[in-house]
mmCIF file of C-alpha atoms and ligand atoms in Angstrom:
data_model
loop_
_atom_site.group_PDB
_atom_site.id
_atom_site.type_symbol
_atom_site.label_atom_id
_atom_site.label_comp_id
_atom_site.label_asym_id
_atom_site.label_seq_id
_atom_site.Cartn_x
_atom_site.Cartn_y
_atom_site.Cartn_z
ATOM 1 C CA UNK A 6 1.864 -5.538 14.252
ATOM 2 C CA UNK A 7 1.081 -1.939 13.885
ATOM 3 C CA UNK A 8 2.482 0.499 12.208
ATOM 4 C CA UNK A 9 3.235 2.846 15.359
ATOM 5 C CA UNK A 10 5.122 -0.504 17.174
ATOM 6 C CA UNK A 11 6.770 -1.474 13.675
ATOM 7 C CA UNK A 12 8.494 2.474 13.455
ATOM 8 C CA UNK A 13 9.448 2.000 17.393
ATOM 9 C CA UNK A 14 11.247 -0.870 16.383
ATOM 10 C CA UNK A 15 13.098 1.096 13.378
ATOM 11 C CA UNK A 16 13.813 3.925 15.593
ATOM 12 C CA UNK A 17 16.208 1.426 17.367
ATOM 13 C CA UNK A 18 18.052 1.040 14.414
ATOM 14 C CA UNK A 19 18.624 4.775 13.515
ATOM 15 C CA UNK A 20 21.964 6.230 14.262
ATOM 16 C CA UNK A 21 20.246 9.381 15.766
ATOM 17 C CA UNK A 22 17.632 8.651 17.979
ATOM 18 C CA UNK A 23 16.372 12.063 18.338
ATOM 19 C CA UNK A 24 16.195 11.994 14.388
ATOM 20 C CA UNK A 25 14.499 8.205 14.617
ATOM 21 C CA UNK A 26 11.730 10.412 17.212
ATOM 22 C CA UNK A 27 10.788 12.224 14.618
ATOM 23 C CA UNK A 28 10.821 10.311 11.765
ATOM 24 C CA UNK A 29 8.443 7.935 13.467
ATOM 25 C CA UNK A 30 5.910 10.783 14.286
ATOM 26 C CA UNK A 31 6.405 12.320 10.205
ATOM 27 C CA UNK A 32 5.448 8.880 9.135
ATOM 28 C CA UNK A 33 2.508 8.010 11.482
ATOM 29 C CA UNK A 34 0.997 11.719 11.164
ATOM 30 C CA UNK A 35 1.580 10.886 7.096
ATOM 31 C CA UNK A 36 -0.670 7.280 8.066
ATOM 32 C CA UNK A 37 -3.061 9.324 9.328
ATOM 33 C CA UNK A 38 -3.350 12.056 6.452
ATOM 34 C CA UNK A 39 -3.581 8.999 4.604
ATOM 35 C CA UNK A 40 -6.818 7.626 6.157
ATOM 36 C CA UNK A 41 -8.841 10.675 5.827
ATOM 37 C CA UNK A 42 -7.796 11.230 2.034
ATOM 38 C CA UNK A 43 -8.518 7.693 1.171
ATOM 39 C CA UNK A 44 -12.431 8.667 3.384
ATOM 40 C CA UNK A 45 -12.037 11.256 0.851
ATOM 41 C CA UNK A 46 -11.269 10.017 -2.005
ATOM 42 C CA UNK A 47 -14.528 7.207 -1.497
ATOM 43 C CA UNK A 48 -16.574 10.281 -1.226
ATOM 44 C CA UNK A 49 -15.171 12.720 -3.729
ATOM 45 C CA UNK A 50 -17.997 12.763 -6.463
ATOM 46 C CA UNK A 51 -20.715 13.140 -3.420
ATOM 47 C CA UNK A 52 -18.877 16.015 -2.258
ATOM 48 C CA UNK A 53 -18.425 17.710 -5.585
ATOM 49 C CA UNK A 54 -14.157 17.536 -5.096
ATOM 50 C CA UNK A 55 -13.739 16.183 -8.630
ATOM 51 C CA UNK A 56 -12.658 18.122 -11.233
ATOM 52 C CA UNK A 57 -9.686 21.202 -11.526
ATOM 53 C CA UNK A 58 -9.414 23.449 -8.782
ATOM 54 C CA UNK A 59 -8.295 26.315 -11.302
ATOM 55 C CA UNK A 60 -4.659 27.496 -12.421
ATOM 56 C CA UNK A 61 -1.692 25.484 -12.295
ATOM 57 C CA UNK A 62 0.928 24.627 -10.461
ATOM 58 C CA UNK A 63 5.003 25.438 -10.584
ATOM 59 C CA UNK A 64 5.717 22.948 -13.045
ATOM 60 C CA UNK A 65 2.783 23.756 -15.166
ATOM 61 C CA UNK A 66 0.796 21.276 -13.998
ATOM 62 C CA UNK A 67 -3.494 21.871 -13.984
ATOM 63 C CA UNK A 68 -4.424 21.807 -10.841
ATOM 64 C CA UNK A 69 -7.099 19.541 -9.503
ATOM 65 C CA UNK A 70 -9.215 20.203 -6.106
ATOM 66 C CA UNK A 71 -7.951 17.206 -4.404
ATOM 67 C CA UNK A 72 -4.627 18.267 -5.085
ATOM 68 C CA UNK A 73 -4.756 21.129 -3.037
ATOM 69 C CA UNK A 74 -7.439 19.673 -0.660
ATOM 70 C CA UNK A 75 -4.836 16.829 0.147
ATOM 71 C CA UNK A 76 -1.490 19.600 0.260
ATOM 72 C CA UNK A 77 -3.482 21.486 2.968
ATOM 73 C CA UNK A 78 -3.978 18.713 4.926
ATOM 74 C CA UNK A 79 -0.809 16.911 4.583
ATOM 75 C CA UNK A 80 1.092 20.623 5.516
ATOM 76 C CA UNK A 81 -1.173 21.202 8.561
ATOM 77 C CA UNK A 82 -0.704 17.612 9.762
ATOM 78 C CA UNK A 83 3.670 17.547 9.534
ATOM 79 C CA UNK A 84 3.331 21.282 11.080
ATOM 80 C CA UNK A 85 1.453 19.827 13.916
ATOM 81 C CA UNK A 86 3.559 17.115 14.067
ATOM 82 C CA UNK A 87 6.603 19.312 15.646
ATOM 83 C CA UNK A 88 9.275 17.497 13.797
ATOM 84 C CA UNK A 89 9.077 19.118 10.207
ATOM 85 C CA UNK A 90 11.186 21.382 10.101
ATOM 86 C CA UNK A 91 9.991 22.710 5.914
ATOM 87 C CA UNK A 92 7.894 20.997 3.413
ATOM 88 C CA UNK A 93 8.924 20.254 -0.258
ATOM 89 C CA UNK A 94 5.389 19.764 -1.785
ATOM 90 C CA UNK A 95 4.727 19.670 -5.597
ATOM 91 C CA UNK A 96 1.754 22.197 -4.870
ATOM 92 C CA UNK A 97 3.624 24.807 -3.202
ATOM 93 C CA UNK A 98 6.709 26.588 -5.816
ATOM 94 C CA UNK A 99 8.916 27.423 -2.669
ATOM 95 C CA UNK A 100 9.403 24.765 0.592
ATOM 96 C CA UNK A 101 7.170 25.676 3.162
ATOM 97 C CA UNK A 102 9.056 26.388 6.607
ATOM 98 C CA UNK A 103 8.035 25.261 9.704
ATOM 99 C CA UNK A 104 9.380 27.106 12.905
ATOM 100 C CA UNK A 105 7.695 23.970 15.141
ATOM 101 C CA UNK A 106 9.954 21.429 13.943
ATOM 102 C CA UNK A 107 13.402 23.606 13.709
ATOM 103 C CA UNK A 108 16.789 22.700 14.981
ATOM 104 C CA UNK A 109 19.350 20.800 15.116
ATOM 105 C CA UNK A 110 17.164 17.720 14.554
ATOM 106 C CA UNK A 111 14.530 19.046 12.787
ATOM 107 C CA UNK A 112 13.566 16.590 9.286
ATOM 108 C CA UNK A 113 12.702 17.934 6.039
ATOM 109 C CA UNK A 114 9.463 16.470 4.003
ATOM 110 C CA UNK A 115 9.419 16.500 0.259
ATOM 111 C CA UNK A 116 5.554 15.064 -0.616
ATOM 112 C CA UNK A 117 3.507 14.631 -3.524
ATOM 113 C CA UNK A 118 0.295 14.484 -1.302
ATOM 114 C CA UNK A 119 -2.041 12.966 -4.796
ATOM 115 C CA UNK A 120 0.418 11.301 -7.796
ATOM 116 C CA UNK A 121 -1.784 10.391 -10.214
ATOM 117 C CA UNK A 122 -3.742 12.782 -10.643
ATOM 118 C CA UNK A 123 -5.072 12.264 -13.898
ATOM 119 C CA UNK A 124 -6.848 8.861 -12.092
ATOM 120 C CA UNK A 125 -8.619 11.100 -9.947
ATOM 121 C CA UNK A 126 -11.786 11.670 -11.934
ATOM 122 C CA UNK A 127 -12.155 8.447 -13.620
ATOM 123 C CA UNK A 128 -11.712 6.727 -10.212
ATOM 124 C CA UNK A 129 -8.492 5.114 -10.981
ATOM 125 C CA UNK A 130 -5.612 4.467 -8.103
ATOM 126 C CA UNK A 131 -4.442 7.461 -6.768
ATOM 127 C CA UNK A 132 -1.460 7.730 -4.041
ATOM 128 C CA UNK A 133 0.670 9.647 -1.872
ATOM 129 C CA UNK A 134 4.330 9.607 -2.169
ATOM 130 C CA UNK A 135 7.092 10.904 0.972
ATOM 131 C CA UNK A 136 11.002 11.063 1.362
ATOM 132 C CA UNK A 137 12.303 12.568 5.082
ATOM 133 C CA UNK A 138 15.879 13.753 5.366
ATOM 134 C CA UNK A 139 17.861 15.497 8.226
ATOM 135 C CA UNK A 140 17.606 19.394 7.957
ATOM 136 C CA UNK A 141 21.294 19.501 9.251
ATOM 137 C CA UNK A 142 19.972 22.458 11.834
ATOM 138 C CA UNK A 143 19.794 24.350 8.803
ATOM 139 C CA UNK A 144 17.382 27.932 9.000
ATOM 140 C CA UNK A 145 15.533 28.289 6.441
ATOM 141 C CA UNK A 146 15.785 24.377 6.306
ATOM 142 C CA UNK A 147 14.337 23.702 2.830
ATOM 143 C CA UNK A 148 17.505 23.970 1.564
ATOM 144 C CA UNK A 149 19.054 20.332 3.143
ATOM 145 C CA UNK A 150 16.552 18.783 0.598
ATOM 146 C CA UNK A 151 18.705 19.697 -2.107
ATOM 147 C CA UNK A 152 21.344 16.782 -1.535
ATOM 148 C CA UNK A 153 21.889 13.531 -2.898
ATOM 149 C CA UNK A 154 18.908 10.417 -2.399
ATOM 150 C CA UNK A 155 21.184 8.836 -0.119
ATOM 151 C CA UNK A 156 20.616 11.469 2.647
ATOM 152 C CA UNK A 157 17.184 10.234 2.675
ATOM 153 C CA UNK A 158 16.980 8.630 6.200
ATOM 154 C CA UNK A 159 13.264 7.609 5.294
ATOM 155 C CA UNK A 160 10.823 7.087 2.269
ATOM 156 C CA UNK A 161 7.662 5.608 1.381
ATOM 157 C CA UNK A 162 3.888 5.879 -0.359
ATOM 158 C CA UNK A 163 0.241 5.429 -0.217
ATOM 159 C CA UNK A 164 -1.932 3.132 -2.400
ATOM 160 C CA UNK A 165 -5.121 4.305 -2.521
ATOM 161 C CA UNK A 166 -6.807 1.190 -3.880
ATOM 162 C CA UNK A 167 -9.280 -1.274 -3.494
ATOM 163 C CA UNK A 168 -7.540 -1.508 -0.350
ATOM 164 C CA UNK A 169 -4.917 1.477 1.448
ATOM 165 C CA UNK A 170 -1.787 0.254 1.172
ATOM 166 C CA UNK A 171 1.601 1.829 3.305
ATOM 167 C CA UNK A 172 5.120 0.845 2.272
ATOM 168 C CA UNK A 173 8.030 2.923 4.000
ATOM 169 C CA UNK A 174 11.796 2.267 4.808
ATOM 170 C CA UNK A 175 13.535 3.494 7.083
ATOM 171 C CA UNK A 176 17.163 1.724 5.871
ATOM 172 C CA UNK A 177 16.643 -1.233 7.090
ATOM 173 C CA UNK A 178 14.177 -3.265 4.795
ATOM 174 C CA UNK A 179 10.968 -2.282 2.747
ATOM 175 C CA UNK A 180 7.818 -2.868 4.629
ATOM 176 C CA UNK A 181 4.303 -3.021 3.633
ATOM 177 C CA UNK A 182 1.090 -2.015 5.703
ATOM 178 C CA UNK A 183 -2.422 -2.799 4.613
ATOM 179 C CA UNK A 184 -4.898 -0.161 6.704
ATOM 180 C CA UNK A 185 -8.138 -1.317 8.727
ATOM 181 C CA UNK A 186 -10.833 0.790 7.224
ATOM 182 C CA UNK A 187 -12.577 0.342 10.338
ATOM 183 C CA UNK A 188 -10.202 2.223 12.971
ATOM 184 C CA UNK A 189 -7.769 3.557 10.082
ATOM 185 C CA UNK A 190 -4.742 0.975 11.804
ATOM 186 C CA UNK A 191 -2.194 0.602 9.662
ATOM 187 C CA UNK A 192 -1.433 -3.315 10.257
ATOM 188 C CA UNK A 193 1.470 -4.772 9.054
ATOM 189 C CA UNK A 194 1.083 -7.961 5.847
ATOM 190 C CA UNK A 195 4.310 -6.921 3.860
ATOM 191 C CA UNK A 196 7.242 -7.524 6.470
ATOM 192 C CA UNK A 197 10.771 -7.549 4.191
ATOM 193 C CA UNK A 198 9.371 -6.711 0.886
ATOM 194 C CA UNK A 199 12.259 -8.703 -1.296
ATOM 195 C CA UNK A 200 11.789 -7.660 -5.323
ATOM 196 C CA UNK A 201 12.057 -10.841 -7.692
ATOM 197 C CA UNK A 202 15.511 -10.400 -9.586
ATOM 198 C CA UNK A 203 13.758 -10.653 -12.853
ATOM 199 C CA UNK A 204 9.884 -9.938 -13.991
ATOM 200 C CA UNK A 205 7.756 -10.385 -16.785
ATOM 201 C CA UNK A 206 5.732 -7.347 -17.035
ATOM 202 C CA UNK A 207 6.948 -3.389 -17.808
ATOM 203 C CA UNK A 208 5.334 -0.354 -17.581
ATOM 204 C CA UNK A 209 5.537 2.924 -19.773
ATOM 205 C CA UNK A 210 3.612 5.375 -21.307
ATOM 206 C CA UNK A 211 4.232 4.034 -25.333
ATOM 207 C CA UNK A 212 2.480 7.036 -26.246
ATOM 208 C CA UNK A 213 6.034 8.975 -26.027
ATOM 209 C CA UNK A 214 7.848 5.666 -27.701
ATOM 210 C CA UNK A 215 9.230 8.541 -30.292
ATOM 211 C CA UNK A 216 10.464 10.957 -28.224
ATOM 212 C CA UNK A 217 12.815 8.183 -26.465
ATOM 213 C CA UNK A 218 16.573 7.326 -26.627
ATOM 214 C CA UNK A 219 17.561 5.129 -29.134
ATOM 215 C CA UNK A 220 18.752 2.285 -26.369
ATOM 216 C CA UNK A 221 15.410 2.798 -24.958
ATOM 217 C CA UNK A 222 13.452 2.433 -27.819
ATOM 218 C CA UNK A 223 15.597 -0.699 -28.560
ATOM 219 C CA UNK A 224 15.271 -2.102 -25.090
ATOM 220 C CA UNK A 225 10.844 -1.988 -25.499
ATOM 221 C CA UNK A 226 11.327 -3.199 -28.548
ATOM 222 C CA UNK A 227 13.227 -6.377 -27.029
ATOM 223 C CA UNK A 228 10.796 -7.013 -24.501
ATOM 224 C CA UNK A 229 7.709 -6.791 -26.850
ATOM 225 C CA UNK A 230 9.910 -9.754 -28.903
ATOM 226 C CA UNK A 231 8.770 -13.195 -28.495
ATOM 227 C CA UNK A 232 11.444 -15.614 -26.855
ATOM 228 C CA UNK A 233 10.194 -18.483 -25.002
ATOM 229 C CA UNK A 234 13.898 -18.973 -23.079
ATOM 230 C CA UNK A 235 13.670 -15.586 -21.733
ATOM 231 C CA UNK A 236 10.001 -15.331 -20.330
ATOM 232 C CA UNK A 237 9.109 -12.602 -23.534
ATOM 233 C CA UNK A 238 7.544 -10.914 -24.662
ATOM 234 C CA UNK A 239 6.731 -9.439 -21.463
ATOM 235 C CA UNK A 240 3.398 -7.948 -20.306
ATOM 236 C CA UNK A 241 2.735 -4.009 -20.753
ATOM 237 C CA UNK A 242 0.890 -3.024 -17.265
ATOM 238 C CA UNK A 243 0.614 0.872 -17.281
ATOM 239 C CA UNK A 244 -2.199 2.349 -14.603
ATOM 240 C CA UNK A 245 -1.253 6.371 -15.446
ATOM 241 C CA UNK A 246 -0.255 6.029 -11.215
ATOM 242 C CA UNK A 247 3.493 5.825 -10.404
ATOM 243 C CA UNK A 248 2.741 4.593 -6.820
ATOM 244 C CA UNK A 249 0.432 2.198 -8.193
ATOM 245 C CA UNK A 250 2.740 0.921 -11.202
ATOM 246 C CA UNK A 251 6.078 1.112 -8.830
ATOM 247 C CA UNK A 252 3.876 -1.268 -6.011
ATOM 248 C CA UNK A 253 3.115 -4.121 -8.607
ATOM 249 C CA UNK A 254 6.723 -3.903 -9.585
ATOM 250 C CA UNK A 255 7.792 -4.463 -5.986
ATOM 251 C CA UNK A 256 5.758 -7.092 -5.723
ATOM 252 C CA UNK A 257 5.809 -9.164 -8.798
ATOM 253 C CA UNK A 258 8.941 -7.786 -10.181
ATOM 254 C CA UNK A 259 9.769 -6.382 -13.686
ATOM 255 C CA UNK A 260 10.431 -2.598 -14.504
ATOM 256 C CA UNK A 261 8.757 0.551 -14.765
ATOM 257 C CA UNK A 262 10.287 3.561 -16.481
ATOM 258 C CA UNK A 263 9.372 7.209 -17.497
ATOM 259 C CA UNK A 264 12.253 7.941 -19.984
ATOM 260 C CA UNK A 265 13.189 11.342 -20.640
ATOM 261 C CA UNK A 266 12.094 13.164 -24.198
ATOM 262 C CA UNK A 267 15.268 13.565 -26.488
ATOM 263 C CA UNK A 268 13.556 14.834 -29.165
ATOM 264 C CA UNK A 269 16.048 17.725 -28.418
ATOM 265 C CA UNK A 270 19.188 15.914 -27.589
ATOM 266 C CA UNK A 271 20.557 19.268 -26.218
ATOM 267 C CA UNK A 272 17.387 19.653 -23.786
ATOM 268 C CA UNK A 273 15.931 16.294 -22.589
ATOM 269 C CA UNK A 274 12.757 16.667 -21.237
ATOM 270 C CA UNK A 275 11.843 13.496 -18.212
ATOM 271 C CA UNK A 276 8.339 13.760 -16.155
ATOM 272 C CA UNK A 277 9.033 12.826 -13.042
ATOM 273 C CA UNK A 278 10.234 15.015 -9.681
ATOM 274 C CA UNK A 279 13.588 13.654 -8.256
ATOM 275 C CA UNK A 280 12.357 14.805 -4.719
ATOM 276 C CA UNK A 281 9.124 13.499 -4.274
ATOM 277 C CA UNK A 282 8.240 11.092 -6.901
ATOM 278 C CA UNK A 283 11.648 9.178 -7.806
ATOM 279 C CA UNK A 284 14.387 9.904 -5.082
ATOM 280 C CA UNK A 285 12.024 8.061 -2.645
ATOM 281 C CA UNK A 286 11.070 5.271 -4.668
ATOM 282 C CA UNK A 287 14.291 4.503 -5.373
ATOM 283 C CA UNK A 288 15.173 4.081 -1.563
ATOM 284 C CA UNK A 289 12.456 1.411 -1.312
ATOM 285 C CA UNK A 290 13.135 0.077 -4.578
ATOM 286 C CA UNK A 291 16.889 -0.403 -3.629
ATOM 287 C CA UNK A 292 15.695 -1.240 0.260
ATOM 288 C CA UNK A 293 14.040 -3.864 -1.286
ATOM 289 C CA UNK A 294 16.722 -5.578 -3.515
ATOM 290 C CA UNK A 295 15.913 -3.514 -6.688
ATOM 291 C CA UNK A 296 17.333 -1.160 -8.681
ATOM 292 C CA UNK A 297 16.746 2.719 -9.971
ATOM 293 C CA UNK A 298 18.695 4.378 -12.468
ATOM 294 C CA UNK A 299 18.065 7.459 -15.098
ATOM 295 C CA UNK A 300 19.377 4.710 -17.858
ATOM 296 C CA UNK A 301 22.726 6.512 -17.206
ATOM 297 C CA UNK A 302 23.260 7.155 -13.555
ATOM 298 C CA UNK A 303 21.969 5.732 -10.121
ATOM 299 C CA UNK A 304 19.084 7.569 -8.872
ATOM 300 C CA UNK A 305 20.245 7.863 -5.443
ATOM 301 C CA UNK A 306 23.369 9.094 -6.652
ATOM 302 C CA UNK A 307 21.806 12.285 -7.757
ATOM 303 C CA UNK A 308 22.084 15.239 -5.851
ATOM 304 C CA UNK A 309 19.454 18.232 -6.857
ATOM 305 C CA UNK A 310 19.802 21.607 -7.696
ATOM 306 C CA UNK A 311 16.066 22.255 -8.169
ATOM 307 C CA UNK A 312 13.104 21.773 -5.893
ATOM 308 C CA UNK A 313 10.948 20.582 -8.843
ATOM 309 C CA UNK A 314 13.462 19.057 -11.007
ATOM 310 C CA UNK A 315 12.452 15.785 -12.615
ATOM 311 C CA UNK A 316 15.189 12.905 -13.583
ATOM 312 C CA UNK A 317 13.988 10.158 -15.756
ATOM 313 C CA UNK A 318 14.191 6.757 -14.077
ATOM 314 C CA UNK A 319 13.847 3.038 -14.585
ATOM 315 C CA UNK A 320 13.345 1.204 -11.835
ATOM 316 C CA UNK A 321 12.287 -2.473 -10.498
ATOM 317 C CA UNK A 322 14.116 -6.012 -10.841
ATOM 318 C CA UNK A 323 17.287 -5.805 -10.567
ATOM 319 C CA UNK A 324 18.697 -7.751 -13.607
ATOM 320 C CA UNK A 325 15.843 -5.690 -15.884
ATOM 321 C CA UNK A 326 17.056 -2.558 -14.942
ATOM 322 C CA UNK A 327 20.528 -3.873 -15.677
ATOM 323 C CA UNK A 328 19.414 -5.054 -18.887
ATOM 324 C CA UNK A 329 18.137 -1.402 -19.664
ATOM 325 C CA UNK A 330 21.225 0.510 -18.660
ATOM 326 C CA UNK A 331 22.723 -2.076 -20.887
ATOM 327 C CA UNK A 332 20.559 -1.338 -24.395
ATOM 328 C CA UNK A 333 21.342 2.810 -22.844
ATOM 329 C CA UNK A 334 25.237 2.282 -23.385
ATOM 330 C CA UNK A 335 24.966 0.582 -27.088
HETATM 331 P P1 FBP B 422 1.155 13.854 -10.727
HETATM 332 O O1 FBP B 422 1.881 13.709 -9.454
HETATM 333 O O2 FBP B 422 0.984 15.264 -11.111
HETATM 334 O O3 FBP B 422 -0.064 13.077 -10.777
HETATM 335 O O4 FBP B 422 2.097 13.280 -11.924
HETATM 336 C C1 FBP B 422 2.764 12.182 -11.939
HETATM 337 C C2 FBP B 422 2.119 11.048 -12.749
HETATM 338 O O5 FBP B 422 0.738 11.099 -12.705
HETATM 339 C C3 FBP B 422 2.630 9.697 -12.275
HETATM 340 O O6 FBP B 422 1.937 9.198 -11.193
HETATM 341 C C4 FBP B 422 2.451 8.826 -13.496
HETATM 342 O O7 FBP B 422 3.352 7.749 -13.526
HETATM 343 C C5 FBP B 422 2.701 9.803 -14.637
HETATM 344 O O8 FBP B 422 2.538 11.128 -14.098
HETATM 345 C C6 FBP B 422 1.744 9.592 -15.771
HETATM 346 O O9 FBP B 422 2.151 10.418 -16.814
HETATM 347 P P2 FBP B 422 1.562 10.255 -18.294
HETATM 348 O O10 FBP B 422 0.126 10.635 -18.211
HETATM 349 O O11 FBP B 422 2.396 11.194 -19.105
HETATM 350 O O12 FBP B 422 1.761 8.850 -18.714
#
C-alpha cells in the first residue's frame, strides 16, 4: 500500500473531512520534500552543502547549510500545497503565513525540516520531524499552534537512514512507510506500530548526568544496575538524532529522554522544542501504546506559550516511562 491510498483511508476517519483533505496533501507534499532531501543528503559532500551556513538561529542554534537548504524547500512545498495555512519552523523566529492555505480549514505546520543536525557532517542519521493542527480560521493563523498537543490532528517524521523511513498518525494508529529509492513511493511495512510495554535499552546524553534532577539521576543510575529479574542493566543507545533514537524506541521499546538542566532549580534549562520536536512525537509515541511525559506532566497535556519553547520529555515503553515519573516523585 502506498502512502497516498494509506492517508485516503485516514481521511475517512477524520471528523472534518475538509480538514482530513488537507492533512493528506501536508503529509504527502512533506513525503515528497522528504525524497529530494534524503537525494540530498547522499550527495551533500559532492555538492559542497556540508558545513555552517553562517549565524544562528532563534534559539541560538549555529546554523548549518542544510538546515536552511531543507527550511526553503519544506516552506515552498506546504505553500504550494494550498492547505498550510502558516509554518512553525525552527529556522524561521516568527511562523511564516501562508495566504494559499487560509480559512476556515486551513492547517498549521510546526517542522523541524533537519533534527540532528550535529549528524550532518559526520554522516550520521539525520531526520525530519512534523505536527499539523487546525488553524481554527484564525488570520494571522500561527497563533492556533500555541495550544495544547492534543489539538494535533496529525504528526510524524523522517528517517534518513540506510533506508528513508515515514511514520505519521493521524489518531488512529502509528504507521510506518519505508520509501522506494527508485520512484521515491512511500510503501507501507509498519502497519499498527504497537510499542513493547517494557524495553531494555535507554537513550540520553550522560554527558549532562550532573545537571539532572535528583529522581533522574537516580532512575539512570537504576538502569545501569545489574538485576537479572528485571532485564538490567539496560543498554545505553544514544545516536545524537531524536528521530533516529525515538524510531528504535518505537520499535524495540525502552525510553529515551532529554531531561531538563536544574543546575538552577529556579530556571531549568530542557533542549528540546515542544512544537516540533516533542509535541509530535508524543502523538505517535502515545498512538502507538507508549508514553511521553516531562518526568512531571504529560506531554500532550502541555499547552505553549512560546513558538520555540522546549519541555523536557521522556518518552517510549509505557511501564519505563512510568517507572521514571516514579524515581521524579521520590
Ligand atoms: P536540532 O534539531 O537542532 O538538530 O537539535 C535537536 C537534537 O539534535 C536532537 O535531534 C537530539 O536528540 C539532540 O538535539 C542532541 O543533543 P545533544 O547533542 O545535546 O545530545
Amino acid at each position: 500500500m502506498t502512502l497516498e491510498e494509506h492517508l485516503a483511508g485516514q481521511q475517512a476517519r477524520l471528523a472534518s473531512s475538509d480538514q482530513a483533505r488537507g492533512m493528506a496533501v501536508i503529509v504527502s507534499r512533506i513525503a515528497a520534500v522528504a525524497a529530494v532531501i534524503a537525494q540530498e543528503l547522499a550527495h551533500a559532500a559532492l555538492r559542497d552543502q556540508l558545513g555552517y551556513a553562517g549565524g544562528t538561529n532563534l534559539t541560538g542554534d549555529q546554523v548549518k547549510k542544510l538546515d536552511v537548504w531543507g527550511h526553503d524547500i519544506m516552506a515552498a512545498a506546504l505553500r504550494k500545497s494550498g492547505a498550510c495555512a502558516a509554518l512553525v519552523s525552527e529556522e524561521s523566529p516568527e511562523p511564516i503565513e501562508m495566504h494559499e492555505g487560509k480559512g476556515p480549514n486551513g492547517l498549521v505546520v510546526a517542522c523541524d525540516p533537519v533534527d540532528g543536525s550535529s549528524n550532518l557532517d559526520v554522516n550520521g542519521t539525520v531526520g525530519t520531524i512534523f505536527s499539523v493542527r487546525p488553524s481554527r480560521g484564525m488570520d494571522p493563523s500561527g497563533p492556533a499552534a500555541l495550544g495544547a498537543g492534543t489539538e494535533q490532528i496529525a504528526a510524524g517524521y523522517v528517517m534518513y537512514g540506510p533506508a528513508t523511513t515515514l511514520v505519521y498518525t493521524a489518531g488512529h494508529g502509528t504507521h510506518g512507510f519505508t520509501m522506494d529509492h527508485a520512484t521515491g513511493q512511500f510503501l507501507l511495512t509498519h502497519p499498527d506500530i504497537r510499542i513493547p510495554k517494557k524495553g531494555k535499552t535507554y537513550g540520553v546524553n550522560e554527558g549532562n548526568f550532573t545537571t539532572w534532577h535528583p529522581g533522574q539521576r537516580a532512575y539512570v543510575e537504576h538502569l545501569r544496575t545489574p538485576d537479572k529479574a528485571s532485564g538490567r542493566p539496560y543498554s545505553l543507545r544514544y545516536s545524537g538524532a531524536m528521530v533516529a533514537d525515538v524510531h528504535r524506541t518505537f520499535l524495540d521499546g525502552g525510553i529515551f529522554m532529554y531531561p531538563a538542566d536544574v543546575s538552577n532549580p529556579a530556571k531549568p534549562k530542557a533542549k528540546l522544542r515542544l512544537l516540533y520536536e516533542v509535541a509530535p512525537m508524543s502523538m505517535l509515541a502515545e498512538q502507538a501504546g507508549g508514553r511521553s511525559s516531562t518526568g512531571t506532566e504529560r506531554i500532550l497535556d502541555i499547552k505553549a506559550s512560546e513558538y520555540h519553547q522546549r519541555v523536557a520529555i521522556l518518552i517510549g515503553s509505557p511501564d519505563d516511562v512510568a517507572l521514571a515519573e516514579d524515581f521524579y516523585r521520590q
